[in-house]
mmCIF file of C-alpha atoms and ligand atoms in Angstrom:
data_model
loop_
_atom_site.group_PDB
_atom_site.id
_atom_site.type_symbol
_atom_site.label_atom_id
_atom_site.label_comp_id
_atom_site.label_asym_id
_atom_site.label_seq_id
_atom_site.Cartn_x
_atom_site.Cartn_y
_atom_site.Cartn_z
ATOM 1 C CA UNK T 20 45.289 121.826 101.019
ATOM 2 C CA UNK T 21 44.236 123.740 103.781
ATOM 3 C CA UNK T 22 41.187 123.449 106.817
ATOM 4 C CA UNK T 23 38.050 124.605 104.766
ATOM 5 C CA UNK T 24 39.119 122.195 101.227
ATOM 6 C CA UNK T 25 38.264 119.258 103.769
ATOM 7 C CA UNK T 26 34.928 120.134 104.973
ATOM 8 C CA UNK T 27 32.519 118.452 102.269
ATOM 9 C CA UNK T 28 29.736 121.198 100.284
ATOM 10 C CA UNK T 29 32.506 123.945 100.095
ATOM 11 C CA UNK T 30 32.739 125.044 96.405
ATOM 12 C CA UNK T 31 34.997 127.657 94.923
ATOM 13 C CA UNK T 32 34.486 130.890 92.796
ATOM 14 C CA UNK T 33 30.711 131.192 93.266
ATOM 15 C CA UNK T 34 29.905 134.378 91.685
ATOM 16 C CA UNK T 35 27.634 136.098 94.391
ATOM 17 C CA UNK T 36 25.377 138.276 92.219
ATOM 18 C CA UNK T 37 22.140 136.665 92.333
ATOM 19 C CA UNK T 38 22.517 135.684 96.439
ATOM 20 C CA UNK T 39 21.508 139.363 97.118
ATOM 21 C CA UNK T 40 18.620 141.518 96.891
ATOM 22 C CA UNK T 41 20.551 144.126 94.810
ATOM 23 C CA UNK T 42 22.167 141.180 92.544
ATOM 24 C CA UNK T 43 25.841 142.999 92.351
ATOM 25 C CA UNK T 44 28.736 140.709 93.165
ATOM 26 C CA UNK T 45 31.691 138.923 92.013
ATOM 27 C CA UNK T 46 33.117 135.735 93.046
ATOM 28 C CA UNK T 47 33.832 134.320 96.406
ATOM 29 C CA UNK T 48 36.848 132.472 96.567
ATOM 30 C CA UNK T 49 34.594 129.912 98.795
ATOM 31 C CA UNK T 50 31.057 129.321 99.668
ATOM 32 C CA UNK T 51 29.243 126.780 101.433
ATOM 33 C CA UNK T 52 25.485 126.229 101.737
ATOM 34 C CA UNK T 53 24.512 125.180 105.227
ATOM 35 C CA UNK T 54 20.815 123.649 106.387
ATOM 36 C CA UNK T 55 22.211 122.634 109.562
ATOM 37 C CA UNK T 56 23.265 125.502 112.237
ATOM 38 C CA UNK T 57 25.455 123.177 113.859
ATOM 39 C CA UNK T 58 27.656 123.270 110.699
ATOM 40 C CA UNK T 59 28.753 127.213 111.488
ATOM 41 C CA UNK T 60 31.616 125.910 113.989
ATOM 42 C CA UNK T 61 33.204 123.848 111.654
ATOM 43 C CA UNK T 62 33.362 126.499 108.940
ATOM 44 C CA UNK T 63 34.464 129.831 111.200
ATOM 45 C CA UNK T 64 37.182 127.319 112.397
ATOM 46 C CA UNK T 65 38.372 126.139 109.314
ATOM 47 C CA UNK T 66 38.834 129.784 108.225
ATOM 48 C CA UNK T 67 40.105 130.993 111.467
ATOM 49 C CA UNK T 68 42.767 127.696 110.960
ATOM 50 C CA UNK T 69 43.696 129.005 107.195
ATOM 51 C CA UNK T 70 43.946 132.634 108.233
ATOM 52 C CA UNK T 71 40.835 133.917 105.741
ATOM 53 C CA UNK T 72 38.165 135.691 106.180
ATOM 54 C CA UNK T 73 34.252 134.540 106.406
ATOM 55 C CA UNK T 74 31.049 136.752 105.784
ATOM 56 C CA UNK T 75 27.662 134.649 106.967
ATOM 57 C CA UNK T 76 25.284 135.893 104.366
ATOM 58 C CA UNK T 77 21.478 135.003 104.805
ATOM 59 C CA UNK T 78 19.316 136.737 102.135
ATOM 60 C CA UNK T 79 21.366 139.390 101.088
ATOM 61 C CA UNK T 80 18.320 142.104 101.399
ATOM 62 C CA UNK T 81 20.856 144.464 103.805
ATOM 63 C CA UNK T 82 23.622 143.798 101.930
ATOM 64 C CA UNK T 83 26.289 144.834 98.899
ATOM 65 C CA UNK T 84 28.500 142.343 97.664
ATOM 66 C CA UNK T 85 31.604 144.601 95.515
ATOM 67 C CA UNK T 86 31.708 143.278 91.826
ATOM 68 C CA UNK T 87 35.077 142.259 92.510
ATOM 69 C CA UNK T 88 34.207 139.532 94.765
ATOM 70 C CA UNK T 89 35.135 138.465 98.475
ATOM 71 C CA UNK T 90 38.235 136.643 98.865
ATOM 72 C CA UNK T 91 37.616 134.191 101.936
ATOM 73 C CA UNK T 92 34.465 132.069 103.158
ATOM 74 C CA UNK T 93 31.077 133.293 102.207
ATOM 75 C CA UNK T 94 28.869 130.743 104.658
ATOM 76 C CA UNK T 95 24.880 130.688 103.331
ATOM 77 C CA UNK T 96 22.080 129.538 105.963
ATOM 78 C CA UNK T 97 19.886 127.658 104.841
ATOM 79 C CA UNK T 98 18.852 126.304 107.785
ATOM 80 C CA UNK T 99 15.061 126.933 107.729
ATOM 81 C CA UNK T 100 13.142 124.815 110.580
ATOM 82 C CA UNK T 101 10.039 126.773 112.500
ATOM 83 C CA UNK T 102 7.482 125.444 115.080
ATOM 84 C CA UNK T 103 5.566 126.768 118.044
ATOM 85 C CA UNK T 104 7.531 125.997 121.110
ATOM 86 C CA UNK T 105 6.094 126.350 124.788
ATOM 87 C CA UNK T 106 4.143 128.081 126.761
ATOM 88 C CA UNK T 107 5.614 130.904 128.734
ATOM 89 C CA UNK T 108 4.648 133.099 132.035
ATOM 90 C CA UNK T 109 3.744 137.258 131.950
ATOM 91 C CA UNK T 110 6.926 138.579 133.090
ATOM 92 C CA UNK T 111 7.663 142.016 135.082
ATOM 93 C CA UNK T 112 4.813 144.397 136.268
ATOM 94 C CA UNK T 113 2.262 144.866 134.187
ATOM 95 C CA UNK T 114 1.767 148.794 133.465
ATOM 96 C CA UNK T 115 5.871 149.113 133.939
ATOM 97 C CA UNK T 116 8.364 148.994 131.269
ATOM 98 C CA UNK T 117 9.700 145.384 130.068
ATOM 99 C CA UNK T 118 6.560 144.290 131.411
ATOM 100 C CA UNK T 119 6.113 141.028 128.539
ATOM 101 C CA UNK T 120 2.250 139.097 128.655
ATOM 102 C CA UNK T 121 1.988 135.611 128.836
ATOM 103 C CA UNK T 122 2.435 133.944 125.303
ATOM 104 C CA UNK T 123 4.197 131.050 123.542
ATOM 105 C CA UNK T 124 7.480 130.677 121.859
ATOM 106 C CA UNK T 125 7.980 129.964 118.523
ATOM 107 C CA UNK T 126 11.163 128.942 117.589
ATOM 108 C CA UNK T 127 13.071 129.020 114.430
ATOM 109 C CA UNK T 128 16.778 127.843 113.181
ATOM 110 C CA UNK T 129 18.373 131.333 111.724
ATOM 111 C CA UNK T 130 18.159 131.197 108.342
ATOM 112 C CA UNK T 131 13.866 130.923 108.468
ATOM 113 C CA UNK T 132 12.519 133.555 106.275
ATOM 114 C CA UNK T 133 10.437 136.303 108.390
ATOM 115 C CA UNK T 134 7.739 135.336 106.062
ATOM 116 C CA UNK T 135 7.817 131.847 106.887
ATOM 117 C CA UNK T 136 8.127 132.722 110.676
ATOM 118 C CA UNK T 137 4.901 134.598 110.273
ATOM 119 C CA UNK T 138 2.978 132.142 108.645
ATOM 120 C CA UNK T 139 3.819 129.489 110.921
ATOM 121 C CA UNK T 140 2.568 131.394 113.964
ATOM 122 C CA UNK T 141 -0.641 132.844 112.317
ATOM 123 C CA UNK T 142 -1.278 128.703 111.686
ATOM 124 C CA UNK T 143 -0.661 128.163 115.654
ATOM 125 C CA UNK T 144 -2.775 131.121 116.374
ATOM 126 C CA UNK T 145 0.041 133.141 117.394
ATOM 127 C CA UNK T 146 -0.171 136.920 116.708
ATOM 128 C CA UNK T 147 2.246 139.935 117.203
ATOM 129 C CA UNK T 148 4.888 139.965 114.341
ATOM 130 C CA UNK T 149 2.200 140.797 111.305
ATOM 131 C CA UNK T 150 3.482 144.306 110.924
ATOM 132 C CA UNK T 151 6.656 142.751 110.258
ATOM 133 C CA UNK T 152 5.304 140.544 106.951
ATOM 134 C CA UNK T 153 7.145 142.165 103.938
ATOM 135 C CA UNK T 154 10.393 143.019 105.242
ATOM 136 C CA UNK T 155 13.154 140.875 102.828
ATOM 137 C CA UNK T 156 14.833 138.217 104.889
ATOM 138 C CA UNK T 157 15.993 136.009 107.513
ATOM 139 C CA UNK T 158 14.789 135.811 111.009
ATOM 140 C CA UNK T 159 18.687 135.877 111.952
ATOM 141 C CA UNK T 160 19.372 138.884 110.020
ATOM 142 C CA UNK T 161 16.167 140.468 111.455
ATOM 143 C CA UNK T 162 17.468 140.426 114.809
ATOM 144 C CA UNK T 163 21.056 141.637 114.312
ATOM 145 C CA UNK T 164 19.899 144.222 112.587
ATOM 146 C CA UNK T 165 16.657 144.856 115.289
ATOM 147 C CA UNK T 166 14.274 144.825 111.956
ATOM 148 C CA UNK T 167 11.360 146.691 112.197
ATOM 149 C CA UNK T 168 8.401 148.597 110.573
ATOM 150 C CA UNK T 169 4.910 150.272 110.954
ATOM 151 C CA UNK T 170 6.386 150.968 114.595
ATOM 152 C CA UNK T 171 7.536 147.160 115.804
ATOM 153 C CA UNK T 172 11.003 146.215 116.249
ATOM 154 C CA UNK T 173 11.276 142.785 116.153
ATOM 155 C CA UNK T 174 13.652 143.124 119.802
ATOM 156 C CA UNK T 175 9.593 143.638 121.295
ATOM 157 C CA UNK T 176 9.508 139.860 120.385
ATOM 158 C CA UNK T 177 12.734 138.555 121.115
ATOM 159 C CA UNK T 178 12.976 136.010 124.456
ATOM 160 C CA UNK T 179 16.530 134.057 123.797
ATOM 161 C CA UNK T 180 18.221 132.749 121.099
ATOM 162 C CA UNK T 181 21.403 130.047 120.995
ATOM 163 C CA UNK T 182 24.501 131.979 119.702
ATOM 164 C CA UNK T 183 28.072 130.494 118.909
ATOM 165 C CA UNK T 184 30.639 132.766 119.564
ATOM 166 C CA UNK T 185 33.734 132.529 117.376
ATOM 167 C CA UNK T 186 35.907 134.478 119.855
ATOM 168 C CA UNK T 187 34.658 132.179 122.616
ATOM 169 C CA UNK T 188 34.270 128.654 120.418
ATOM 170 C CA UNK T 189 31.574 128.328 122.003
ATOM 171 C CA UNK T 190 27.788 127.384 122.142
ATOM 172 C CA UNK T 191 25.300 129.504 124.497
ATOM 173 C CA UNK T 192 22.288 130.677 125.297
ATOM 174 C CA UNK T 193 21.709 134.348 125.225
ATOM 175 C CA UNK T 194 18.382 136.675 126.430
ATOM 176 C CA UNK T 195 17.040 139.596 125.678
ATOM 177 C CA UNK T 196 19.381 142.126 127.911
ATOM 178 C CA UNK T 197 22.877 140.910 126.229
ATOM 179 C CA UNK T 198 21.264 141.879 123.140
ATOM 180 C CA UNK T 199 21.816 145.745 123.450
ATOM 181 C CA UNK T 200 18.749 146.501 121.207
ATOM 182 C CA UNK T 201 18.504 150.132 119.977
ATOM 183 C CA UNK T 202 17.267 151.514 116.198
ATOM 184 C CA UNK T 203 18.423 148.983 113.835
ATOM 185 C CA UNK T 204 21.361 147.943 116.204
ATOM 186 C CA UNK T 205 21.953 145.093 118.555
ATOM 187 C CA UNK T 206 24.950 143.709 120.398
ATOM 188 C CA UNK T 207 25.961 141.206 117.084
ATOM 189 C CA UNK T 208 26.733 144.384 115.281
ATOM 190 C CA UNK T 209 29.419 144.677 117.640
ATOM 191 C CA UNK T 210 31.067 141.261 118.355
ATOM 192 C CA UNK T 211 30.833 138.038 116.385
ATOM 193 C CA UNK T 212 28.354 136.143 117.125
ATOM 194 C CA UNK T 213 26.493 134.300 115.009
ATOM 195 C CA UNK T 214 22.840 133.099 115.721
ATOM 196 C CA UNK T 215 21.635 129.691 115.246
ATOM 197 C CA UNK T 216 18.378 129.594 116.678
ATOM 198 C CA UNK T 217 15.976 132.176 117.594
ATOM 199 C CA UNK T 218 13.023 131.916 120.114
ATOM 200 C CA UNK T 219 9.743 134.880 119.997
ATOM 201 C CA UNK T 220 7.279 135.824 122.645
ATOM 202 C CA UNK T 221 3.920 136.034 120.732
ATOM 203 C CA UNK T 222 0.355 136.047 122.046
ATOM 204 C CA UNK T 223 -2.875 133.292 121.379
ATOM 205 C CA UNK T 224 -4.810 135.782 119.232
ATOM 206 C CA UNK T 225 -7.315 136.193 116.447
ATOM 207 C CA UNK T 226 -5.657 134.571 113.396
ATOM 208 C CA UNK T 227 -8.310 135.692 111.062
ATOM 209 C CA UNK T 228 -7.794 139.423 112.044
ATOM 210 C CA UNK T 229 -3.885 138.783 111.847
ATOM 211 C CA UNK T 230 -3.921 137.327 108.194
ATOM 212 C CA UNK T 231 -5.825 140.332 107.017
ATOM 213 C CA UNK T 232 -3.927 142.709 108.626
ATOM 214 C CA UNK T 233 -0.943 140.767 106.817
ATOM 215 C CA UNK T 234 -2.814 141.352 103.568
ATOM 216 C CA UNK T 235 -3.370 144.917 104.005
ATOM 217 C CA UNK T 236 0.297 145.601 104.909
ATOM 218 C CA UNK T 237 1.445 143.566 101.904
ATOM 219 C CA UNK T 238 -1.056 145.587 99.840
ATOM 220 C CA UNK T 239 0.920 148.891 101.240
ATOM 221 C CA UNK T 240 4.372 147.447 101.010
ATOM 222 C CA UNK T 241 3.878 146.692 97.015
ATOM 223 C CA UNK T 242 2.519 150.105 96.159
ATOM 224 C CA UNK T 243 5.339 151.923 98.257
ATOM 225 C CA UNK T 244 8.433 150.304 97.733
ATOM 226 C CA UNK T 245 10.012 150.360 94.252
ATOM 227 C CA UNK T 246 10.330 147.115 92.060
ATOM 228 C CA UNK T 247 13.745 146.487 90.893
ATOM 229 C CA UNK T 248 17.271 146.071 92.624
ATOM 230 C CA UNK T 249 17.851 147.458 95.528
ATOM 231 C CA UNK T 250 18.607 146.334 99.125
ATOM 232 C CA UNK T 251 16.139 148.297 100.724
ATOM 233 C CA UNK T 252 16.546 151.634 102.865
ATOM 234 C CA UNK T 253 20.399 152.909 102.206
ATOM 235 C CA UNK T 254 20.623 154.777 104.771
ATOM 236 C CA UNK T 255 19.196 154.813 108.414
ATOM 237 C CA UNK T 256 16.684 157.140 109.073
ATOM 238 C CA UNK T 257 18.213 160.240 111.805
ATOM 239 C CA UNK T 258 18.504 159.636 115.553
ATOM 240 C CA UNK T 259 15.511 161.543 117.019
ATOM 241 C CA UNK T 260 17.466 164.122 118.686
ATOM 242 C CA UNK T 261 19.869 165.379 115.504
ATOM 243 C CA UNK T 262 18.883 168.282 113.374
ATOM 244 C CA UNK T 263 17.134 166.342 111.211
ATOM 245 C CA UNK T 264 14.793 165.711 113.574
ATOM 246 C CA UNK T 265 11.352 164.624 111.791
ATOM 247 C CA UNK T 266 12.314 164.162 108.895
ATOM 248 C CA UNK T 267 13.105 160.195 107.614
ATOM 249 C CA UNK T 268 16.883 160.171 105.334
ATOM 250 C CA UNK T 269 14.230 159.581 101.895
ATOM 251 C CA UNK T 270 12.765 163.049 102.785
ATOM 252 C CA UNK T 271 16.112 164.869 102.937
ATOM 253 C CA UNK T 272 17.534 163.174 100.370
ATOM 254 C CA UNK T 273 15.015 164.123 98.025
ATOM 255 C CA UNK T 274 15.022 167.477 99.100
ATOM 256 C CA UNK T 275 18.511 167.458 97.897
ATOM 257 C CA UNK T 276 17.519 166.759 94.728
ATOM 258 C CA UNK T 277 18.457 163.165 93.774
ATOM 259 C CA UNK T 278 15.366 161.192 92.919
ATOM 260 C CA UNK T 279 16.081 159.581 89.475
ATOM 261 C CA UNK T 280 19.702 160.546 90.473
ATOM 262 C CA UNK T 281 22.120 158.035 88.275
ATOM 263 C CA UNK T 282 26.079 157.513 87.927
ATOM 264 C CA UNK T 283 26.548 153.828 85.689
ATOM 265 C CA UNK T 284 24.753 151.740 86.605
ATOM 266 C CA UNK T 285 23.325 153.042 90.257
ATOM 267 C CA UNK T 286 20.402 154.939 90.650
ATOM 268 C CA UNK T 287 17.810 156.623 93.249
ATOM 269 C CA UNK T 288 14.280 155.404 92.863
ATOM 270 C CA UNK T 289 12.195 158.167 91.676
ATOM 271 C CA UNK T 290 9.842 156.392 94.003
ATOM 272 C CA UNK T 291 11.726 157.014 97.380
ATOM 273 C CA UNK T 292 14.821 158.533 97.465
ATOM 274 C CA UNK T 293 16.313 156.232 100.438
ATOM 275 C CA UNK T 294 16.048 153.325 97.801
ATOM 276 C CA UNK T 295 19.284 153.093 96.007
ATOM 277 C CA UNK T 296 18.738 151.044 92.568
ATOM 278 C CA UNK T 297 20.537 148.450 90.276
ATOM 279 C CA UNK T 298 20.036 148.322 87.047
ATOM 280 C CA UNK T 299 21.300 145.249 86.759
ATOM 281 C CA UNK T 300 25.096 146.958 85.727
ATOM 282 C CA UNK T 301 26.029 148.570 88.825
ATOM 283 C CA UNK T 302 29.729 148.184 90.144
ATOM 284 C CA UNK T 303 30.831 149.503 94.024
ATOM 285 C CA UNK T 304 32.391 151.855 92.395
ATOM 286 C CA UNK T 305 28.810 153.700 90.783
ATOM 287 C CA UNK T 306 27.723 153.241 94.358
ATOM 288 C CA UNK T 307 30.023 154.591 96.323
ATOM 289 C CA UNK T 308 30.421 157.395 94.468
ATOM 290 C CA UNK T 309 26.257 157.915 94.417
ATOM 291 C CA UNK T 310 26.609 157.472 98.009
ATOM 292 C CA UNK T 311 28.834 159.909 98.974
ATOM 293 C CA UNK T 312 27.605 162.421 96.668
ATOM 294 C CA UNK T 313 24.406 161.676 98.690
ATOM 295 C CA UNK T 314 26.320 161.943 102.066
ATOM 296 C CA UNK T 315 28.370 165.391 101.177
ATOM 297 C CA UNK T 316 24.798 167.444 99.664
ATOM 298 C CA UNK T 317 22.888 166.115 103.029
ATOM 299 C CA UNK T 318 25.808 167.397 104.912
ATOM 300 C CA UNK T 319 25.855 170.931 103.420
ATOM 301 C CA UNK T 320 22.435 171.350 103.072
ATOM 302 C CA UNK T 321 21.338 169.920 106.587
ATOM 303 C CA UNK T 322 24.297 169.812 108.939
ATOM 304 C CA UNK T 323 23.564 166.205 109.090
ATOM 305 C CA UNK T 324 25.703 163.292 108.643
ATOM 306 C CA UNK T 325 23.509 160.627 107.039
ATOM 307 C CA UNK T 326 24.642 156.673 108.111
ATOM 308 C CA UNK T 327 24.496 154.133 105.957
ATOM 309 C CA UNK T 328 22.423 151.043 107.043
ATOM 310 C CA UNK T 329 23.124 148.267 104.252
ATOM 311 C CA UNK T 330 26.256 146.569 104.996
ATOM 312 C CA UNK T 331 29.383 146.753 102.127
ATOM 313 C CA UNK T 332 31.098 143.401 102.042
ATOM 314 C CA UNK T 333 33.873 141.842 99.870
ATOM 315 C CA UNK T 334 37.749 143.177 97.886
ATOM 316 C CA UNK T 335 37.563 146.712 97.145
ATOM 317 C CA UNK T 336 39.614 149.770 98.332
ATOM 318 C CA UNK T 337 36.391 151.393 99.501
ATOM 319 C CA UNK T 338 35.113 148.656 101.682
ATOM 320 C CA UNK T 339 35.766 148.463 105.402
ATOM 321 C CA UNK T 340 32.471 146.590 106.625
ATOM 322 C CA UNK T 341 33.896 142.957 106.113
ATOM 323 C CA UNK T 342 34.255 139.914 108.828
ATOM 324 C CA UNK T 343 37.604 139.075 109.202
ATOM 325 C CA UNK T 344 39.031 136.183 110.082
ATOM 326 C CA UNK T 345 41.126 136.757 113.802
HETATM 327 C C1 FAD S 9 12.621 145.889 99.418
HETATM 328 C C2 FAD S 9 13.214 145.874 100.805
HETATM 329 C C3 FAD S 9 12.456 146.335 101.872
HETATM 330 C C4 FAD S 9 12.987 146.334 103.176
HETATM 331 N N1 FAD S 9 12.210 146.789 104.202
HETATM 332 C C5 FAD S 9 12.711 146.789 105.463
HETATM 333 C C6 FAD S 9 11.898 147.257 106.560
HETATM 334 O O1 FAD S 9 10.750 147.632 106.418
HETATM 335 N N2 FAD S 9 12.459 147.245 107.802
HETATM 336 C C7 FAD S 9 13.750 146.801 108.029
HETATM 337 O O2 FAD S 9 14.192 146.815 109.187
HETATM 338 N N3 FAD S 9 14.521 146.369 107.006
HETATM 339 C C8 FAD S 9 14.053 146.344 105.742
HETATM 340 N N4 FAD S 9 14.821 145.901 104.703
HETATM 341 C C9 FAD S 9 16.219 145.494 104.959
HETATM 342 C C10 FAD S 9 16.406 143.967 105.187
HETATM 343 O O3 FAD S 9 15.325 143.260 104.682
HETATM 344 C C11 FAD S 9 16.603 143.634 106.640
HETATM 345 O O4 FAD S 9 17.758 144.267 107.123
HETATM 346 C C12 FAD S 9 16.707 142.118 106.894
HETATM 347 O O5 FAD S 9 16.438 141.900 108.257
HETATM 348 C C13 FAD S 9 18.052 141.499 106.524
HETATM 349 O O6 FAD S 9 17.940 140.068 106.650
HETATM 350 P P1 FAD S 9 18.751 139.097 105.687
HETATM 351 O O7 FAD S 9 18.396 137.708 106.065
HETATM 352 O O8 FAD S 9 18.527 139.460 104.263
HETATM 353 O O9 FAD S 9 20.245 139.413 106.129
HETATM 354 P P2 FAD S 9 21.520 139.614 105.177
HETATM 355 O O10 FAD S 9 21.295 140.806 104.321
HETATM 356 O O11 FAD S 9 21.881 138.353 104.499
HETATM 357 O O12 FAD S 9 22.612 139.947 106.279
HETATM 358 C C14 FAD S 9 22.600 141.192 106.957
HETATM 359 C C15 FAD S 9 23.620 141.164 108.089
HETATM 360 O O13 FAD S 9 23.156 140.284 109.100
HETATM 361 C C16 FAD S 9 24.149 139.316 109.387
HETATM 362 N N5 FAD S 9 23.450 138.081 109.727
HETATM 363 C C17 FAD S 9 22.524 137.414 108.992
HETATM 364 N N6 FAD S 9 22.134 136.303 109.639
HETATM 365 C C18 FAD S 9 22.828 136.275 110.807
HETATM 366 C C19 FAD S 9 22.892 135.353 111.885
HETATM 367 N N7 FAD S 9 22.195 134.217 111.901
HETATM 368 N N8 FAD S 9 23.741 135.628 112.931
HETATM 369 C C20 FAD S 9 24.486 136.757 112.925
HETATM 370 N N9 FAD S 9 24.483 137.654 111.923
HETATM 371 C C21 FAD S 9 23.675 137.408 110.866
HETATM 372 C C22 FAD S 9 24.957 139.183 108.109
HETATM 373 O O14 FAD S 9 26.263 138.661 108.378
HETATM 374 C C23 FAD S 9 24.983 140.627 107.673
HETATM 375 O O15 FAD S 9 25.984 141.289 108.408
HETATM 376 C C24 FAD S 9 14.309 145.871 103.399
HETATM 377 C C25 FAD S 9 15.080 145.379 102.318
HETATM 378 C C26 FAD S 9 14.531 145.365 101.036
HETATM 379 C C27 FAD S 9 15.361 144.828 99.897
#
């Protein structure tokens, strides 16, 4: 019986399918269901005792779980408490970059949905993150991933969050500069932490103006994006000074020809071409090989190297994005 068999919750062979926003996956060996942050230590060192490997999932909307499953720890967070927190002081020169107003925190445990973060400032009359309402997901996996649409990144927002750092075993409190925000990147992308609770500058405002804009965007959001399976954008849009300059990854991939695209059970929306589709019988293997199909007919017709943004996780020989136990 090893480390993780004694902490209570843990179950075994959860089949991971309907955990993600593209609803592919086969079993995890383990899986545990957290509402508590504090519970992440416990878990990463259990593993890290037993020698397997973990994957802290949150909504699944950025990632791809392979049909054949994950064989470690797949950790859940569930821990969904919001409020508005304190005041805080203008910061910096106004006029000069980095320059942040005076506002008010709100503060949220990792695994709050954007959604809910959003609604729970508009009800404090705290505005700033409405352009954000409609993006799938966690306000944890918003900030590794710097999240962000209609021109906000949610890093514009961020003022600390508490991190635990596996490497470290450790609890701390991190700001805005050791995040290393850049296009859909931050410094978690790069070492292990995990974040437990997250704290946003946002400004008194007018919540009446807010909520509609939140309608409108909503309104946008379900006429643009494609219903189904997917996990969003595949792949990141190009850096603003490659050849693709201008141009967002849905316009060159559809110039390449592969709206409706299919192999099995994978498909490209005939809606946006950056929106790889499930149709409910997809395995890794349909994607990868849509994927790189995609990859090799951007690179000959463009020059450009297209790079993936969704995150493949779990036992496959194609798969090198996974957390792995040290
Ligand atoms: C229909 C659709 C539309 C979308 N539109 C947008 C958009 O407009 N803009 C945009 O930026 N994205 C968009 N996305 C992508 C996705 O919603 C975002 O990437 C989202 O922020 C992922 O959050 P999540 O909670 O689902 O994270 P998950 O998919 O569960 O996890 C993503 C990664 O974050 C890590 N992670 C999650 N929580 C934590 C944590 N607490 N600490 C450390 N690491 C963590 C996970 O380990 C994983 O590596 C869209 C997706 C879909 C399906």
């Amino acid at each position: 019986m090893g480390l993780l068999d004694k902490i209570e919750g843990i179950q075994r062979n959860v089949v991971l399918s309907d955990f993600t926003t593209f609803h592919m996956g086969g079993p995890a060996d383990y899986f545990y269901e957290l509402t508590d942050v504090m519970k992440f230590p416990e878990a990463v060192e259990a593993c890290r005792g037993d020698g397997l490997p973990y994957f802290l999932l949150a909504w699944g909307s950025n990632v791809l779980f392979s049909d054949k499953g994950f064989r470690g720890l797949v950790i859940r967070n569930l821990a969904r408490n919001c409020q508005a927190g304190a005041p805080v002081e203008a910061s910096g020169e106004p006029g000069k970059e980095g320059y942040r107003p005076a506002g008010q925190l709100i503060e949220a445990d990792s695994g709050t949905l954007l959604s809910q973060v959003i609604q729970t400032a508009l009800k404090n009359g705290l505005t700033g993150m409405e352009k954000l309402m409609g993006i799938p997901g966690t306000i944890g996996g918003a900030v590794r991933g710097n999240a962000g649409a209609f021109g906000l990144e949610i890093q514009s927002l961020f003022e600390k969050a508490l991190v635990y750092s596996p490497g470290e075993d450790r609890v701390k409190e991190v700001d805005r500069t050791a995040m290393n925000f850049t296009y859909r990147h931050s410094s978690l992308k790069e070492n292990r932490d995990i974040l437990l609770k997250i704290a946003l500058r946002l400004i008194p405002g007018d919540s009446a103006a807010a909520t509609e804009e939140v309608r409108q965007i909503m309104t946008y959001r379900a006429g643009r994006h494609p219903q189904g399976y997917s996990a969003g954008s595949f792949f990141k849009n190009p850096s603003r000074n490659s050849i693709g300059e201008g141009q967002s990854a849905g316009q060159l991939i559809e110039a390449c020809g592969f709206k409706g695209e299919k192999v099995g059970g994978a498909y490209i929306s005939d809606k946006h071409a950056n929106f790889l589709m499930n149709d409910g019988t997809a395995t890794m293997l349909d994607v990868m090989e849509l994927y790189t199909r995609i990859q090799e007919a951007v690179w000959k017709k463009f020059g450009l190297r297209l790079e993936r943004e969704v995150l493949l996780v779990g036992e496959h020989e194609y798969i090198a994005d996974i957390f792995r136990a040290e």
